[in-house]
PDB file of C-alpha atoms in Angstrom:
ATOM      1  CA  MET A1223      -0.004  -0.002  -0.017  1.00  0.00           C
ATOM      2  CA  LEU A1224       2.893   2.393   0.784  1.00  0.00           C
ATOM      3  CA  LEU A1225       4.399   1.643  -2.600  1.00  0.00           C
ATOM      4  CA  VAL A1226       1.113   2.496  -4.299  1.00  0.00           C
ATOM      5  CA  MET A1227       0.897   5.788  -2.457  1.00  0.00           C
ATOM      6  CA  ALA A1228       4.555   6.732  -3.131  1.00  0.00           C
ATOM      7  CA  SER A1229       4.132   6.089  -6.828  1.00  0.00           C
ATOM      8  CA  MET A1230       1.033   8.277  -6.922  1.00  0.00           C
ATOM      9  CA  LEU A1231       3.063  11.117  -5.368  1.00  0.00           C
ATOM     10  CA  THR A1232       5.834  10.576  -7.867  1.00  0.00           C
ATOM     11  CA  PHE A1233       3.457  10.875 -10.837  1.00  0.00           C
ATOM     12  CA  THR A1234       1.746  13.975  -9.563  1.00  0.00           C
ATOM     13  CA  SER A1235       5.110  15.761  -8.938  1.00  0.00           C
ATOM     14  CA  CYS A1236       6.074  15.183 -12.586  1.00  0.00           C
ATOM     15  CA  LYS A1237       3.206  17.446 -13.716  1.00  0.00           C
ATOM     16  CA  LYS A1238       4.470  19.896 -16.352  1.00  0.00           C
ATOM     17  CA  GLU A1239       4.246  23.570 -15.364  1.00  0.00           C
ATOM     18  CA  PRO A1240       2.672  25.987 -17.970  1.00  0.00           C
ATOM     19  CA  GLN A1241       5.331  27.655 -20.149  1.00  0.00           C
ATOM     20  CA  ILE A1242       5.295  31.193 -21.406  1.00  0.00           C
ATOM     21  CA  VAL A1243       6.903  30.225 -24.716  1.00  0.00           C
ATOM     22  CA  GLY A1244       4.562  30.770 -27.526  1.00  0.00           C
ATOM     23  CA  LYS A1245       2.236  33.475 -28.989  1.00  0.00           C
ATOM     24  CA  TRP A1246      -0.078  35.531 -26.754  1.00  0.00           C
ATOM     25  CA  LYS A1247      -2.709  38.040 -27.840  1.00  0.00           C
ATOM     26  CA  CYS A1248      -3.299  41.111 -25.516  1.00  0.00           C
ATOM     27  CA  THR A1249      -6.941  41.194 -24.422  1.00  0.00           C
ATOM     28  CA  ASN A1250      -6.787  43.855 -21.749  1.00  0.00           C
ATOM     29  CA  ASP A1251      -4.229  46.637 -20.890  1.00  0.00           C
ATOM     30  CA  LEU A1252      -5.177  48.845 -17.928  1.00  0.00           C
ATOM     31  CA  MET A1253      -3.201  51.586 -16.241  1.00  0.00           C
ATOM     32  CA  ILE A1254      -4.435  53.128 -13.002  1.00  0.00           C
ATOM     33  CA  GLU A1255      -3.302  56.614 -12.090  1.00  0.00           C
ATOM     34  CA  GLY A1256      -4.891  58.002  -8.969  1.00  0.00           C
ATOM     35  CA  ASP A1257      -8.622  57.684  -9.454  1.00  0.00           C
ATOM     36  CA  HIS A1258      -8.382  57.336 -13.235  1.00  0.00           C
ATOM     37  CA  GLN A1259      -8.146  54.112 -15.181  1.00  0.00           C
ATOM     38  CA  PHE A1260      -6.845  54.218 -18.762  1.00  0.00           C
ATOM     39  CA  ALA A1261      -7.109  51.322 -21.313  1.00  0.00           C
ATOM     40  CA  ASP A1262      -4.118  51.281 -23.596  1.00  0.00           C
ATOM     41  CA  SER A1263      -6.084  50.496 -26.766  1.00  0.00           C
ATOM     42  CA  PRO A1264      -3.026  50.247 -29.156  1.00  0.00           C
ATOM     43  CA  SER A1265      -1.715  47.284 -27.362  1.00  0.00           C
ATOM     44  CA  ILE A1266      -5.027  45.466 -27.050  1.00  0.00           C
ATOM     45  CA  GLY A1267      -4.967  42.922 -29.852  1.00  0.00           C
ATOM     46  CA  GLN A1268      -1.167  43.072 -30.199  1.00  0.00           C
ATOM     47  CA  ILE A1269       0.586  39.640 -30.377  1.00  0.00           C
ATOM     48  CA  TRP A1270       3.610  38.893 -28.217  1.00  0.00           C
ATOM     49  CA  GLU A1271       5.758  35.973 -29.041  1.00  0.00           C
ATOM     50  CA  PHE A1272       8.011  34.566 -26.472  1.00  0.00           C
ATOM     51  CA  LYS A1273      10.602  32.346 -28.112  1.00  0.00           C
ATOM     52  CA  GLU A1274      12.593  29.568 -26.482  1.00  0.00           C
ATOM     53  CA  ASN A1275      15.872  31.434 -27.099  1.00  0.00           C
ATOM     54  CA  GLY A1276      14.873  34.251 -24.761  1.00  0.00           C
ATOM     55  CA  GLU A1277      13.608  36.623 -27.495  1.00  0.00           C
ATOM     56  CA  LEU A1278      10.337  38.514 -27.260  1.00  0.00           C
ATOM     57  CA  LEU A1279       8.754  39.835 -30.416  1.00  0.00           C
ATOM     58  CA  LYS A1280       5.999  42.397 -30.157  1.00  0.00           C
ATOM     59  CA  GLU A1281       3.766  42.626 -33.250  1.00  0.00           C
ATOM     60  CA  GLY A1282       4.253  45.926 -35.204  1.00  0.00           C
ATOM     61  CA  GLU A1283       7.499  46.906 -33.354  1.00  0.00           C
ATOM     62  CA  GLY A1284       9.992  45.438 -35.752  1.00  0.00           C
ATOM     63  CA  ARG A1285      12.650  44.470 -33.235  1.00  0.00           C
ATOM     64  CA  ALA A1286      13.382  41.816 -30.676  1.00  0.00           C
ATOM     65  CA  TYR A1287      13.500  42.248 -26.942  1.00  0.00           C
ATOM     66  CA  ALA A1288      15.322  39.922 -24.470  1.00  0.00           C
ATOM     67  CA  TYR A1289      13.327  38.300 -21.643  1.00  0.00           C
ATOM     68  CA  SER A1290      14.090  36.170 -18.634  1.00  0.00           C
ATOM     69  CA  ILE A1291      12.069  34.660 -15.971  1.00  0.00           C
ATOM     70  CA  GLU A1292      13.018  34.172 -12.327  1.00  0.00           C
ATOM     71  CA  GLY A1293      10.248  32.916 -10.064  1.00  0.00           C
ATOM     72  CA  ASP A1294       7.271  35.102 -10.713  1.00  0.00           C
ATOM     73  CA  ASN A1295       9.297  37.909 -12.137  1.00  0.00           C
ATOM     74  CA  LEU A1296       9.458  38.497 -15.960  1.00  0.00           C
ATOM     75  CA  THR A1297      12.172  40.905 -16.962  1.00  0.00           C
ATOM     76  CA  ILE A1298      12.007  42.445 -20.461  1.00  0.00           C
ATOM     77  CA  THR A1299      15.198  44.150 -21.792  1.00  0.00           C
ATOM     78  CA  ASP A1300      15.430  46.596 -24.619  1.00  0.00           C
ATOM     79  CA  ARG A1301      18.776  47.382 -26.402  1.00  0.00           C
ATOM     80  CA  VAL A1302      18.803  50.888 -27.766  1.00  0.00           C
ATOM     81  CA  THR A1303      21.639  52.324 -29.876  1.00  0.00           C
ATOM     82  CA  PHE A1304      22.367  56.072 -29.514  1.00  0.00           C
ATOM     83  CA  PRO A1305      25.052  58.128 -31.201  1.00  0.00           C
ATOM     84  CA  ASP A1306      27.247  57.772 -28.065  1.00  0.00           C
ATOM     85  CA  GLY A1307      26.749  54.073 -27.492  1.00  0.00           C
ATOM     86  CA  ILE A1308      24.293  51.303 -26.714  1.00  0.00           C
ATOM     87  CA  GLN A1309      22.040  51.468 -23.594  1.00  0.00           C
ATOM     88  CA  MET A1310      20.081  48.644 -22.055  1.00  0.00           C
ATOM     89  CA  PHE A1311      16.659  49.341 -20.559  1.00  0.00           C
ATOM     90  CA  SER A1312      14.796  46.779 -18.475  1.00  0.00           C
ATOM     91  CA  GLN A1313      11.446  46.386 -16.904  1.00  0.00           C
ATOM     92  CA  THR A1314      10.191  43.741 -14.551  1.00  0.00           C
ATOM     93  CA  ALA A1315       6.659  42.486 -14.448  1.00  0.00           C
ATOM     94  CA  ILE A1316       5.111  40.117 -11.896  1.00  0.00           C
ATOM     95  CA  ILE A1317       3.435  37.124 -13.525  1.00  0.00           C
ATOM     96  CA  GLN A1318       0.036  37.089 -11.784  1.00  0.00           C
ATOM     97  CA  ILE A1319      -1.447  34.178 -13.836  1.00  0.00           C
ATOM     98  CA  LEU A1320       0.276  31.769 -16.113  1.00  0.00           C
ATOM     99  CA  THR A1321      -1.750  28.804 -17.360  1.00  0.00           C
ATOM    100  CA  GLU A1322      -1.868  26.903 -20.706  1.00  0.00           C
ATOM    101  CA  THR A1323      -4.350  29.534 -22.020  1.00  0.00           C
ATOM    102  CA  GLN A1324      -4.065  32.673 -19.916  1.00  0.00           C
ATOM    103  CA  LEU A1325      -1.244  35.070 -19.009  1.00  0.00           C
ATOM    104  CA  SER A1326      -1.627  38.073 -16.707  1.00  0.00           C
ATOM    105  CA  LEU A1327       1.238  40.518 -16.039  1.00  0.00           C
ATOM    106  CA  SER A1328       1.477  43.432 -13.528  1.00  0.00           C
ATOM    107  CA  PHE A1329       3.941  46.314 -14.207  1.00  0.00           C
ATOM    108  CA  GLU A1330       4.729  49.426 -12.192  1.00  0.00           C
ATOM    109  CA  TYR A1331       5.806  52.692 -13.784  1.00  0.00           C
ATOM    110  CA  GLN A1332       6.985  55.906 -12.288  1.00  0.00           C
ATOM    111  CA  GLY A1333       4.477  58.572 -13.109  1.00  0.00           C
ATOM    112  CA  ALA A1334       4.338  62.348 -12.657  1.00  0.00           C
ATOM    113  CA  ASN A1335       5.316  63.655  -9.155  1.00  0.00           C
ATOM    114  CA  GLU A1336       7.177  60.349  -8.485  1.00  0.00           C
ATOM    115  CA  THR A1337       3.903  58.465  -8.117  1.00  0.00           C
ATOM    116  CA  ILE A1338       3.816  54.740  -8.874  1.00  0.00           C
ATOM    117  CA  VAL A1339       1.402  53.788 -11.828  1.00  0.00           C
ATOM    118  CA  PRO A1340       0.267  50.215 -11.967  1.00  0.00           C
ATOM    119  CA  ARG A1341      -0.305  48.602 -15.277  1.00  0.00           C
ATOM    120  CA  ASN A1342      -2.115  45.242 -15.677  1.00  0.00           C
ATOM    121  CA  MET A1343      -2.004  43.328 -18.996  1.00  0.00           C
ATOM    122  CA  ASP A1344      -3.971  40.201 -19.810  1.00  0.00           C
ATOM    123  CA  PHE A1345      -3.195  37.777 -22.692  1.00  0.00           C
ATOM    124  CA  GLU A1346      -4.736  34.668 -24.247  1.00  0.00           C
ATOM    125  CA  ARG A1347      -2.617  32.035 -25.928  1.00  0.00           C
ATOM    126  CA  LEU A1348      -3.045  31.672 -29.609  1.00  0.00           C
TER     127      LEU A1348
END
């Protein structure tokens, strides 16, 4: 009986975790500043493709970003070339939900007067 129970635990621990790799369509993009909520309509409907090699392609932007995941943190890095050199910009989102069909990200931006502006984006897998 102990052998049967141990084998059941072994099989349940082998369950595959959802992966972010693939194409995701933005279904909601909401920024909250004070008492105001703003839907970022240009990004709604945009396709984000997370590739296995750590590249993120955002539909219509014509360039690749780098991404990495550590725990629930998704870091997106952009490499920008200026006349005086290359600068790296990164932004970290918290993965609120990641299932086989749904992705929800929470970002924070610094707004006017040093206020923190939350941004929540929801995606569905294509």
